[in-house]
Amino acid sequence: MNTLIRNGEIVDDGWQWIDAGEADLSVRLAAGGRFVLPLAAWLVHRASLDPACAGVWLGPDDEPESVLPWLADIPLIAIRFPVFTDGRGYSLARLLRTRHGYTGELRAVGDVLRDQLYFLQGCGFDAFQLRADQCPEEALAAFQDYSWAPLSGR
Amino acid sequence: MYLYNQTDQRLVDDRVVQFRDQMTRFLDGRLDEDSFRPLRLQNGLYVQRHAPMLRVAIPYGTLASHQLRKLADIARRHDRGYGHFTTRSNIQYNWVRLEEAPDILAELATVQMHAIQTSGNCIRNITTDQFAGVAADELFDPRPYCEIVRQWSTLAPEFLFLPRKFKIAISGGAEDRAAVRFHDIGASARVAADGRIGFEIFVGGGLGRTPMVGKTLKGFLPREELLNYFEAILRVYNRYGRRDNKYKARIKILVKDLGLEGFAKEVEDEWAWSRGGPATLTEQSFVDMEAFFARADYAPAAADDPGYRQALQGSRAFARWVERNVAPHRADGYAIVTLSLKKTGAPPGDATAEQMDGVADLAERFSAGEIRVSHEQNLVLPHVARKDLPALWEGARALGLATPNIGLLTDLVCCPGGDFCSLANARSIPVAAAIQQRFDNLDYQFDLGPLELNMSGCVNACGHHHIGHIGILGVDKNNEEWYQVTIGGREGAAAALGKVIGPSFAAGQIPGVIERLLEVYLAARHEGEIFIDAVERIGLEPFKARVYGGAA
């Protein structure tokens, strides 16, 4: 189980992750719970789900513009990092937080490592699903890497 | 000069602690090589041919004497007693020990220096004209803007994992001595008809594998929008720049793929939102920043000091040095002096610890304790009273830094090449040495006039060979070193890329090839016409014919 850090604390994840192209999705959704759906599936199933239980995840080349009409009601947006050196998710986060004013949970998932947490936070992420091999205690320390706030993240 | 405030100091101090922890985890095996590599690169640490190389940032090429002494101290204690000044006005240490890198960074932090973002796929050190703030011909001093951009780009969290490296140059707008059109973003000072201050913004320039001259993205950007607009460019690039092929990942390829108009449309859309927003720069921020760089303490000095005049008449060697190494300063009675790191026999751009200490002393005596690093890999003393020139010349001669060759053939630009760099296809330093030896005769060089020769050991083009009037590129053919020759490149307002003259040569042939190129020029030149102008007038053919004897 990957560690989830939310607002600086290790917490249990109350959300079920749906992968892209998952079979029998309707059956799974019908069973109930809170789900994080890939963008394409979220757009299909959004209307039939309780908005408070339907999060969406974006890949690095997904356009956040497609979720804008419903942004105020989305409880959780996850941005997936296929590899930690793919920096597109940083810009997606900044766009969502600043230009589009998103205020719900913004979660980094995938290749999320201790050494990027401070900067991910600087772009507006407030939740982090760590890569399985990451030490949770070391990761918590990462939020104190700097006693300084980056100029461009203020 | 800019001085760190508490925030700047905390940042570099925290960075040292963070990197020390990362290094410890790497050495312990808790951080794997793939995860560590981008972290060490963002701290300027490469793993090279013989030893790790540490590249230290010299923001917009400006150093104080006490900082240069620290660089000398590091060269002595952590390297083999010298350092290499680069074409991006940084300094590289080629023989550091991996585990000592955090200690070196800690040393640097004590003099307000660091190695942050000197490598890696992030915004690199900001560069400018080495004569910024003192040049007689500039519209306004670009350094306050360089510092504003430096602070903004340092650990800018959104832009630490770009598709590829990203280089920004800002110049004062007159003669371009910062090669702004060969950077990912170039900004050149402009003053609008109504007196507003701003910049012309170029985008997509660069050398390397796919050399391109930057195109004008915006004819006039008001200065208060500098960061909003840069952020818009970087965001578009970060989102849409190619990540599937590192050779096509620079912004120039994105600009080419979208077309200049298509790219500009994306940037305008992003900027339309941020324009006038929280990152807009205030008048007060310019006033505050300009105060760091303003110099009102020039003692009134006679434009025509008798001692100086006497020295000019009395010594041909001094007069020659003044002719080549001394440039006009905007204050009466002052001059800008370039100390040549291109003495024949020494690798271009290298300085020993003793030379660094010596230059720090000279700067304190004669240049208000300030030194600049030029992208031609020389050191510059920017505030020298003309009356002090004879004494400075003596001091520079004693250090071996008074070769009167600035802008001449032997002032050649050259990367470390295959002797050090693991990317290189061929060595560059021995070829540079052979060229310098062949053309060491000063009378010959003065007769040739201004001539820029640039050499790179591989297509990454750290030696900027594409913009040399004569360019030399090391290539690998069946594991042998060969050298391709280009002519016709130039920087400045008439920026152009050099063209290949034909098949490549063995190292030993290069001095002879250059000699033949120069013979064509000497025979064809008009009165006062410099090499590059002659090349543009008569074209490549006469040069090819002379070099290849019609066989190419």
XYZ file of C-alpha atoms in Angstrom:
706
model
C 0.000 0.000 0.000
C 1.466 3.308 -1.030
C 1.710 5.920 1.669
C -0.580 8.907 1.299
C 0.411 12.227 2.793
C -2.287 14.869 2.966
C -1.650 18.334 4.370
C 1.556 17.143 5.978
C 0.160 14.008 7.655
C 0.192 10.344 6.783
C -3.430 9.348 6.296
C -5.501 6.422 5.051
C -6.698 6.835 1.528
C -10.484 6.739 1.341
C -10.491 6.638 -2.444
C -10.456 3.763 -4.920
C -8.222 4.235 -7.927
C -9.585 3.339 -11.358
C -6.987 2.677 -14.028
C -7.387 3.753 -17.626
C -9.242 1.168 -19.709
C -10.492 -0.834 -16.721
C -13.088 -3.480 -17.664
C -16.550 -3.779 -16.052
C -16.264 -0.256 -14.770
C -20.043 0.196 -14.403
C -20.238 -2.843 -12.138
C -17.458 -1.568 -9.962
C -18.915 1.902 -9.704
C -22.332 0.477 -8.849
C -20.796 -1.203 -5.795
C -20.424 2.253 -4.300
C -17.608 4.176 -2.658
C -15.370 7.068 -3.607
C -13.517 6.742 -6.888
C -10.729 8.497 -8.740
C -11.424 7.994 -12.435
C -9.252 8.605 -15.465
C -10.330 11.712 -17.346
C -12.084 9.899 -20.215
C -14.094 7.650 -17.869
C -14.845 10.542 -15.531
C -16.366 12.499 -18.423
C -18.560 9.466 -19.296
C -19.716 8.548 -15.776
C -19.632 11.926 -14.060
C -23.356 12.635 -14.468
C -24.417 9.343 -12.888
C -22.163 9.673 -9.834
C -22.444 11.698 -6.674
C -20.024 14.602 -7.420
C -18.609 14.353 -3.894
C -17.573 10.750 -4.597
C -16.099 11.219 -8.090
C -12.530 12.380 -8.303
C -10.629 12.566 -11.579
C -7.036 11.873 -12.480
C -5.100 13.504 -15.258
C -2.127 12.168 -17.143
C 0.651 14.598 -18.070
C -0.777 15.270 -21.516
C -4.417 15.587 -20.496
C -5.863 19.058 -20.931
C -7.308 20.384 -17.668
C -9.597 22.586 -19.764
C -11.933 19.607 -20.169
C -12.898 19.561 -16.479
C -13.287 23.305 -16.019
C -17.118 23.474 -16.206
C -17.377 21.291 -13.083
C -14.230 22.401 -11.293
C -15.967 23.866 -8.246
C -17.622 20.545 -7.436
C -14.664 18.200 -7.959
C -13.430 16.989 -4.547
C -10.174 15.468 -5.770
C -7.961 15.882 -8.808
C -4.957 13.598 -9.045
C -2.101 14.264 -11.455
C -0.060 11.266 -12.467
C 3.708 11.409 -12.864
C 4.776 8.510 -15.105
C 8.374 9.373 -14.196
C 9.482 12.023 -11.742
C 11.484 13.899 -14.376
C 8.334 14.566 -16.408
C 7.598 18.089 -15.201
C 4.307 18.649 -17.023
C 2.291 17.868 -13.899
C 3.848 20.854 -12.128
C 2.400 23.201 -14.730
C -0.970 21.441 -14.670
C -1.111 21.930 -10.917
C -0.184 25.598 -11.135
C -2.780 26.175 -13.852
C -5.511 24.489 -11.841
C -4.663 26.313 -8.635
C -3.969 29.787 -9.974
C -5.539 30.419 -13.361
C -8.574 28.225 -12.725
C -8.910 28.672 -8.954
C -9.315 25.004 -8.032
C -9.614 24.570 -4.241
C -10.223 20.830 -3.761
C -7.593 18.193 -3.028
C -4.771 18.160 -5.574
C -2.879 14.905 -5.348
C 0.422 13.864 -6.948
C 0.519 10.158 -7.796
C 2.908 7.834 -9.598
C 6.663 8.349 -9.488
C 6.415 10.656 -6.476
C 9.688 10.814 -4.545
C 10.803 12.438 -1.341
C 13.124 14.878 -3.097
C 10.406 16.486 -5.202
C 7.810 16.989 -2.459
C 8.837 20.507 -1.506
C 8.561 21.705 -5.089
C 5.333 19.823 -5.790
C 3.867 21.540 -2.766
C 5.134 24.831 -4.162
C 2.980 24.269 -7.243
C -0.194 23.695 -5.237
C -0.253 19.973 -4.496
C -1.560 19.234 -1.002
C -1.637 15.429 -1.182
C 1.065 12.999 -2.246
C 0.801 9.310 -2.943
C 4.404 8.197 -2.618
C 6.135 5.614 -4.785
C 6.062 2.317 -2.905
C 9.755 2.332 -1.950
C 9.700 5.771 -0.315
C 10.206 6.051 3.410
C 7.176 7.917 4.874
C 9.106 9.526 7.741
C 11.824 10.857 5.406
C 9.097 12.145 3.113
C 7.474 14.112 5.921
C 10.808 15.776 6.607
C 10.909 16.962 2.986
C 8.335 19.653 3.655
C 10.955 21.348 5.811
C 13.692 21.189 3.138
C 13.557 24.944 2.818
C 12.668 27.690 5.219
C 12.042 29.857 2.188
C 9.091 30.175 -0.166
C 9.905 30.218 -3.871
C 9.248 33.536 -5.525
C 7.177 32.089 -8.324
C 5.042 29.909 -6.061
C 3.723 32.634 -3.788
C 26.719 44.573 -7.070
C 23.775 42.673 -5.730
C 24.057 41.522 -2.091
C 22.056 38.630 -0.717
C 19.254 39.392 1.698
C 18.279 36.916 4.427
C 15.972 35.046 2.068
C 18.679 34.534 -0.559
C 21.128 33.374 2.101
C 18.633 30.972 3.660
C 17.920 29.502 0.266
C 21.557 28.651 -0.482
C 22.169 27.456 3.095
C 19.099 25.207 2.969
C 20.208 23.958 -0.427
C 23.545 22.841 0.992
C 21.813 20.911 3.784
C 19.396 19.332 1.309
C 22.166 18.278 -1.064
C 24.339 16.921 1.737
C 21.419 14.727 2.766
C 20.863 13.607 -0.822
C 24.555 12.789 -1.206
C 24.548 10.822 2.063
C 21.519 8.819 0.949
C 23.162 8.174 -2.419
C 26.433 7.006 -0.869
C 24.481 4.843 1.608
C 22.580 3.241 -1.264
C 19.232 4.616 -0.117
C 18.932 6.831 -3.189
C 19.396 5.041 -6.500
C 21.557 6.381 -9.322
C 18.608 7.270 -11.576
C 16.888 9.275 -8.844
C 20.109 10.950 -7.773
C 21.312 11.986 -11.251
C 18.848 14.863 -11.834
C 19.407 16.052 -8.253
C 23.174 16.239 -8.584
C 22.874 17.851 -12.020
C 20.654 20.561 -10.567
C 23.560 21.171 -8.195
C 26.061 21.415 -11.033
C 27.691 18.044 -10.477
C 28.527 15.949 -13.538
C 30.255 12.603 -13.686
C 32.982 13.078 -16.261
C 35.784 11.197 -17.926
C 38.330 11.290 -15.101
C 36.460 12.680 -12.118
C 33.248 14.470 -11.259
C 33.026 18.022 -12.571
C 31.413 20.771 -10.525
C 30.064 23.798 -12.380
C 29.609 26.849 -10.194
C 27.209 29.614 -11.191
C 28.522 33.117 -11.730
C 25.221 34.964 -12.181
C 25.424 37.276 -15.203
C 29.197 36.880 -15.018
C 29.733 39.212 -12.058
C 32.167 38.481 -9.230
C 33.516 40.411 -6.270
C 37.178 40.063 -5.316
C 36.397 38.052 -2.186
C 34.278 35.655 -4.274
C 37.082 35.138 -6.785
C 39.466 34.436 -3.887
C 37.046 31.790 -2.679
C 37.036 30.232 -6.152
C 40.840 30.175 -5.992
C 40.711 28.618 -2.529
C 38.379 25.880 -3.792
C 40.666 25.283 -6.778
C 43.573 24.751 -4.384
C 41.842 22.627 -1.793
C 39.377 20.614 -3.872
C 40.853 20.617 -7.387
C 44.318 20.671 -8.916
C 44.934 24.365 -8.463
C 42.953 25.739 -11.392
C 39.477 26.270 -12.783
C 37.952 26.676 -16.230
C 35.779 29.686 -17.109
C 33.061 28.650 -19.527
C 31.228 30.208 -22.453
C 28.222 30.664 -20.151
C 30.291 32.695 -17.689
C 30.420 29.906 -15.121
C 33.475 28.205 -13.651
C 34.082 24.481 -13.796
C 36.271 22.378 -11.544
C 37.338 19.242 -13.346
C 38.876 17.203 -10.548
C 36.558 17.354 -7.567
C 35.693 14.345 -5.412
C 32.036 13.387 -5.382
C 31.721 13.206 -1.615
C 33.334 16.632 -1.180
C 30.751 18.410 -3.351
C 28.496 19.329 -0.393
C 31.511 20.843 1.406
C 32.341 22.910 -1.672
C 28.752 24.126 -1.899
C 28.928 25.096 1.779
C 32.124 27.061 1.079
C 30.412 28.823 -1.821
C 27.404 29.728 0.316
C 29.705 31.693 2.655
C 30.394 34.117 -0.222
C 26.837 34.230 -1.620
C 27.529 31.715 -4.373
C 26.136 28.336 -5.390
C 25.952 25.768 -8.168
C 22.159 25.667 -8.403
C 20.766 24.937 -11.862
C 24.121 25.050 -13.628
C 23.082 21.790 -15.242
C 19.979 19.685 -15.675
C 16.736 20.297 -17.552
C 15.956 23.573 -15.843
C 16.513 27.313 -16.191
C 20.276 27.812 -16.250
C 22.480 30.670 -15.159
C 21.308 34.014 -16.576
C 23.936 35.626 -18.798
C 24.508 39.146 -20.063
C 26.992 41.463 -21.741
C 30.307 41.424 -19.857
C 30.352 45.232 -20.217
C 26.841 45.636 -18.739
C 26.408 48.835 -16.768
C 29.653 50.376 -17.978
C 29.442 50.104 -21.765
C 29.394 53.436 -23.527
C 26.803 52.195 -26.009
C 24.073 50.533 -23.923
C 20.481 51.829 -23.609
C 20.228 50.860 -19.968
C 21.885 48.550 -17.480
C 20.488 45.013 -17.887
C 21.861 43.674 -14.574
C 18.913 44.657 -12.352
C 16.695 42.629 -14.685
C 19.177 39.750 -14.716
C 18.999 39.655 -10.927
C 15.193 39.829 -10.920
C 15.104 36.902 -13.348
C 17.771 35.051 -11.356
C 15.684 35.238 -8.193
C 12.526 34.214 -10.005
C 14.148 31.272 -11.773
C 16.121 29.936 -8.794
C 14.333 26.777 -7.665
C 11.179 27.972 -9.453
C 9.203 24.865 -8.535
C 7.209 24.670 -11.739
C 10.258 24.637 -13.980
C 12.734 22.199 -12.414
C 11.896 19.346 -14.794
C 11.588 20.951 -18.197
C 11.866 18.886 -21.382
C 15.471 20.102 -21.704
C 17.847 22.788 -20.482
C 16.776 26.410 -20.806
C 19.086 29.380 -21.244
C 18.195 33.049 -20.869
C 20.370 36.012 -21.845
C 19.564 39.686 -21.301
C 21.512 42.517 -22.893
C 21.600 46.289 -22.649
C 20.399 46.713 -26.172
C 23.218 48.286 -28.132
C 25.878 46.110 -29.736
C 24.950 42.577 -28.734
C 27.772 41.136 -26.663
C 25.528 38.544 -24.998
C 24.527 36.515 -28.088
C 20.857 37.002 -27.141
C 19.658 35.466 -30.392
C 21.392 32.198 -29.548
C 19.450 31.560 -26.342
C 16.152 29.866 -25.574
C 14.976 33.304 -24.518
C 16.941 36.416 -25.385
C 15.915 39.847 -24.141
C 17.428 42.975 -25.582
C 16.832 46.376 -23.977
C 14.491 48.726 -25.822
C 13.122 52.168 -25.029
C 9.748 52.933 -26.626
C 8.997 56.213 -28.383
C 7.069 57.368 -25.301
C 10.036 56.624 -23.039
C 8.757 53.375 -21.555
C 11.439 50.846 -20.731
C 11.181 47.295 -21.981
C 12.723 44.524 -24.009
C 12.570 42.919 -27.403
C 12.069 39.216 -26.744
C 13.683 36.569 -28.924
C 12.799 32.932 -28.613
C 14.082 29.629 -29.901
C 17.676 30.463 -30.581
C 20.475 28.109 -29.708
C 23.472 26.217 -30.951
C 24.014 22.539 -30.283
C 22.841 19.844 -32.643
C 20.233 21.988 -34.401
C 21.578 25.542 -34.462
C 18.997 28.281 -34.941
C 18.924 32.052 -34.731
C 16.239 33.215 -32.279
C 13.159 34.925 -33.706
C 11.393 37.990 -32.371
C 8.448 36.848 -30.278
C 7.606 40.328 -29.057
C 8.958 43.589 -30.410
C 8.421 45.439 -27.148
C 7.597 43.942 -23.781
C 7.133 46.499 -20.984
C 9.613 45.730 -18.216
C 6.951 45.269 -15.526
C 5.635 42.261 -17.448
C 9.000 40.506 -17.669
C 8.233 37.675 -15.238
C 4.611 37.198 -16.302
C 5.712 36.874 -19.892
C 8.692 34.610 -19.175
C 6.447 32.407 -17.057
C 3.961 32.166 -19.935
C 6.736 31.093 -22.326
C 8.113 28.556 -19.866
C 4.686 27.114 -19.100
C 3.856 26.612 -22.774
C 7.246 24.993 -23.273
C 6.958 22.819 -20.160
C 3.566 21.510 -21.247
C 4.117 21.062 -24.964
C 7.853 20.712 -25.551
C 8.841 17.254 -26.774
C 9.930 14.747 -24.158
C 10.211 11.666 -26.352
C 13.545 12.574 -27.945
C 16.133 14.625 -26.112
C 17.585 15.869 -29.375
C 14.245 17.460 -30.241
C 13.351 18.680 -26.779
C 14.672 22.259 -26.826
C 12.172 25.093 -27.167
C 13.492 25.874 -30.661
C 11.960 22.623 -31.925
C 8.580 23.464 -30.350
C 8.689 26.918 -31.946
C 9.533 25.305 -35.271
C 6.755 22.696 -34.940
C 4.043 25.174 -33.910
C 5.386 27.927 -36.136
C 6.358 31.250 -34.609
C 2.761 32.487 -34.847
C 1.307 29.327 -33.363
C 3.753 29.436 -30.494
C 3.132 33.146 -29.945
C -0.624 32.501 -29.795
C -0.181 29.975 -26.978
C 2.062 32.372 -25.076
C -0.325 35.288 -25.564
C -3.209 33.185 -24.236
C -1.258 32.284 -21.117
C 0.030 35.824 -20.663
C -3.432 37.371 -21.167
C -4.422 35.718 -17.918
C -1.340 36.601 -15.858
C -0.806 40.092 -17.302
C -1.038 42.712 -14.581
C -1.342 39.908 -12.020
C 0.520 39.295 -8.771
C 3.907 38.655 -10.415
C 3.833 42.026 -12.186
C 6.930 43.989 -11.241
C 6.474 47.299 -9.475
C 8.315 50.560 -10.053
C 9.659 50.221 -6.521
C 11.185 46.821 -7.300
C 13.158 48.396 -10.158
C 14.285 51.301 -7.990
C 15.391 48.908 -5.232
C 17.240 46.640 -7.616
C 18.893 49.451 -9.564
C 20.284 50.801 -6.292
C 22.455 47.677 -5.956
C 24.107 48.298 -9.291
C 24.308 52.078 -9.469
C 27.820 53.472 -9.118
C 28.050 57.153 -8.332
C 31.490 56.971 -6.762
C 33.670 57.443 -9.840
C 36.293 59.923 -8.829
C 36.478 62.644 -11.460
C 39.363 61.622 -13.657
C 41.078 63.453 -16.460
C 40.203 61.932 -19.805
C 43.774 62.463 -20.898
C 46.138 61.621 -18.058
C 49.765 62.657 -18.822
C 51.273 59.504 -17.315
C 48.990 57.340 -19.419
C 49.797 59.352 -22.554
C 53.485 58.965 -21.824
C 53.201 55.212 -21.375
C 51.329 54.920 -24.676
C 54.124 56.711 -26.488
C 56.899 55.012 -24.605
C 55.908 51.371 -24.977
C 54.679 49.668 -28.126
C 53.666 46.616 -26.073
C 51.515 48.747 -23.767
C 49.973 50.589 -26.711
C 49.085 47.301 -28.354
C 47.499 46.037 -25.171
C 45.437 49.222 -24.905
C 44.410 48.879 -28.535
C 43.074 45.322 -28.091
C 42.241 44.862 -24.399
C 40.876 48.228 -23.323
C 37.319 49.273 -24.220
C 35.498 52.591 -23.823
C 33.727 53.162 -20.512
C 30.682 55.362 -20.171
C 32.348 57.525 -17.487
C 34.983 60.027 -18.539
C 38.502 59.050 -17.655
C 37.614 55.381 -17.121
C 38.127 52.246 -19.151
C 37.055 48.602 -19.261
C 39.964 46.174 -19.295
C 39.857 42.592 -20.535
C 42.411 40.236 -19.009
C 43.186 37.553 -21.564
C 42.869 33.913 -20.514
C 44.141 32.999 -23.983
C 47.888 33.041 -23.582
C 49.486 30.604 -25.965
C 50.204 27.359 -24.142
C 47.410 27.640 -21.564
C 44.026 26.001 -22.233
C 41.579 28.770 -23.246
C 39.499 29.913 -20.265
C 41.670 28.225 -17.636
C 42.953 30.243 -14.695
C 45.209 29.039 -11.914
C 44.447 29.744 -8.277
C 47.401 32.181 -8.232
C 45.979 34.024 -11.228
C 42.545 34.201 -9.601
C 44.017 35.618 -6.407
C 46.107 38.026 -8.470
C 43.057 39.223 -10.424
C 41.136 39.656 -7.164
C 43.970 41.890 -5.932
C 44.099 43.882 -9.172
C 40.333 44.351 -9.032
C 40.594 45.688 -5.515
C 43.378 48.071 -6.450
C 41.979 49.260 -9.758
C 38.355 48.190 -10.341
C 36.323 48.752 -7.163
C 36.693 45.059 -6.299
C 34.597 43.874 -9.225
C 35.361 41.318 -11.944
C 33.303 40.085 -14.890
C 33.514 36.827 -16.794
C 32.926 37.117 -20.531
C 31.318 34.460 -22.700
C 34.529 34.535 -24.705
C 36.144 33.058 -21.564
C 38.154 36.072 -20.467
C 38.045 38.109 -17.254
C 37.098 41.768 -17.290
C 37.859 44.620 -14.894
C 34.988 47.027 -15.504
C 35.906 50.199 -13.575
C 39.515 51.194 -14.272
C 40.693 54.820 -14.219
C 42.744 55.482 -17.373
C 45.593 56.845 -15.282
C 45.889 53.413 -13.642
C 46.215 51.519 -16.915
C 50.043 51.387 -16.941
C 50.180 49.971 -13.416
C 47.373 47.530 -14.129
C 49.133 46.391 -17.277
C 52.302 45.652 -15.300
C 50.263 43.694 -12.762
C 48.452 41.734 -15.452
C 51.731 40.970 -17.252
C 53.186 39.549 -14.064
C 50.228 37.159 -13.913
C 50.472 36.174 -17.586
C 47.117 37.798 -18.300
C 48.137 40.684 -20.529
C 48.295 38.968 -23.929
C 47.107 41.739 -26.267
C 44.898 39.477 -28.325
C 41.284 40.295 -27.432
C 39.141 39.837 -30.526
C 42.095 38.457 -32.493
C 42.754 34.966 -33.792
C 44.429 33.521 -30.702
C 41.604 34.782 -28.424
C 39.852 31.631 -29.478
C 36.904 30.133 -27.660
C 37.147 26.459 -26.808
C 35.316 23.893 -24.677
C 37.235 21.440 -22.432
C 36.738 18.773 -25.105
C 37.743 15.136 -25.013
C 40.482 15.680 -22.449
C 37.787 16.088 -19.793
C 34.265 15.873 -21.101
C 32.612 12.497 -21.558
C 30.277 13.872 -24.250
C 33.089 15.019 -26.530
C 33.915 13.252 -29.793
C 37.314 14.840 -30.022
C 39.832 16.790 -28.027
C 39.808 20.550 -28.454
C 42.561 21.846 -26.171
C 45.525 20.397 -28.143
C 44.097 21.740 -31.401
C 43.629 25.158 -29.806
C 47.233 25.030 -28.628
C 48.471 24.137 -32.113
C 46.527 27.055 -33.612
C 47.832 29.476 -30.996
C 51.412 28.313 -31.606
C 51.134 28.621 -35.377
C 49.706 32.156 -35.239
C 51.489 33.446 -32.165
C 53.119 36.295 -34.127
C 51.430 39.457 -32.926
C 52.272 41.528 -36.001
C 50.516 38.940 -38.133
C 47.495 38.856 -35.828
C 47.200 42.633 -35.676
C 47.410 42.765 -39.464
C 44.634 40.150 -39.745
C 42.412 42.228 -37.520
C 39.286 41.118 -35.642
C 38.665 37.413 -36.087
C 36.650 35.052 -33.934
C 37.593 31.396 -33.897
C 35.399 28.991 -31.929
C 35.957 25.306 -31.339
C 33.723 22.590 -29.854
C 34.618 18.977 -29.177
C 31.144 17.743 -30.160
C 27.787 18.860 -31.554
C 26.639 20.090 -28.161
C 28.566 23.190 -29.195
C 29.798 24.451 -25.826
C 32.546 26.219 -27.801
C 29.863 27.983 -29.901
C 31.563 26.898 -33.144
C 28.503 27.822 -35.242
C 28.952 31.519 -34.509
C 32.718 31.664 -34.941
C 33.883 33.521 -38.028
C 35.869 30.330 -38.283
C 34.321 27.380 -36.475
C 35.882 24.021 -35.726
C 33.824 21.024 -34.668
C 35.283 17.762 -33.399
C 33.596 14.732 -34.963
C 34.041 11.017 -34.549
C 34.708 8.883 -37.628
C 35.361 5.224 -36.886
C 36.685 6.086 -33.440
C 39.089 8.652 -34.810
C 39.098 12.359 -34.099
C 38.292 14.541 -37.097
C 37.537 18.220 -37.351
C 34.934 19.917 -39.489
C 35.528 23.542 -40.435
C 32.852 26.206 -40.922
C 33.185 29.851 -41.915
C 30.755 32.749 -41.959
C 29.247 32.479 -38.494
C 28.847 35.614 -36.408
C 27.033 36.932 -33.379
C 25.498 40.353 -32.888
C 22.847 42.169 -34.890
C 23.817 40.384 -38.136
C 23.818 36.983 -36.407
C 24.474 34.085 -38.770
C 25.442 30.429 -38.571
C 28.667 29.273 -40.152
C 28.645 26.987 -43.208
C 30.708 23.828 -43.548
C 33.474 24.243 -46.123
C 33.808 20.540 -46.951
C 35.113 17.194 -45.677
C 36.715 17.174 -42.259
C 40.402 17.128 -41.364
C 42.803 15.381 -39.026
C 43.956 17.444 -36.043
C 47.414 18.033 -37.478
C 45.966 19.596 -40.639
C 43.932 22.266 -38.863
C 46.581 25.003 -38.493
C 47.430 24.643 -42.185
C 43.771 24.812 -43.176
C 43.320 28.004 -41.188
C 46.417 29.466 -42.746
C 44.991 28.854 -46.219
C 41.653 30.417 -45.258
C 43.523 33.470 -44.030
C 45.593 33.669 -47.227
C 42.389 33.912 -49.267
C 41.145 36.674 -47.003
C 44.427 38.623 -47.073
C 44.488 38.490 -50.853
C 40.847 39.490 -51.279
C 40.216 42.008 -48.522
C 39.387 45.614 -49.221
C 40.939 48.379 -47.163
C 39.714 47.975 -43.569
C 37.494 44.988 -44.341
C 37.525 42.366 -41.574
C 37.570 38.631 -42.206
C 33.871 37.953 -41.664
C 32.799 40.820 -43.925
C 35.076 39.518 -46.664
C 33.567 36.038 -46.307
C 30.090 37.491 -46.689
C 31.148 39.479 -49.748
C 33.057 36.838 -51.705
C 31.259 33.705 -50.491
C 32.595 30.275 -49.615
C 33.933 29.178 -52.990
C 37.341 30.893 -53.018
C 38.012 29.499 -49.545
C 36.972 25.984 -50.531
C 39.087 26.138 -53.671
C 42.171 27.186 -51.727
C 41.742 24.618 -48.960
C 40.788 21.616 -51.077
C 42.584 22.626 -54.268
C 39.416 22.059 -56.254
C 39.125 18.500 -54.984
C 36.164 19.086 -52.643
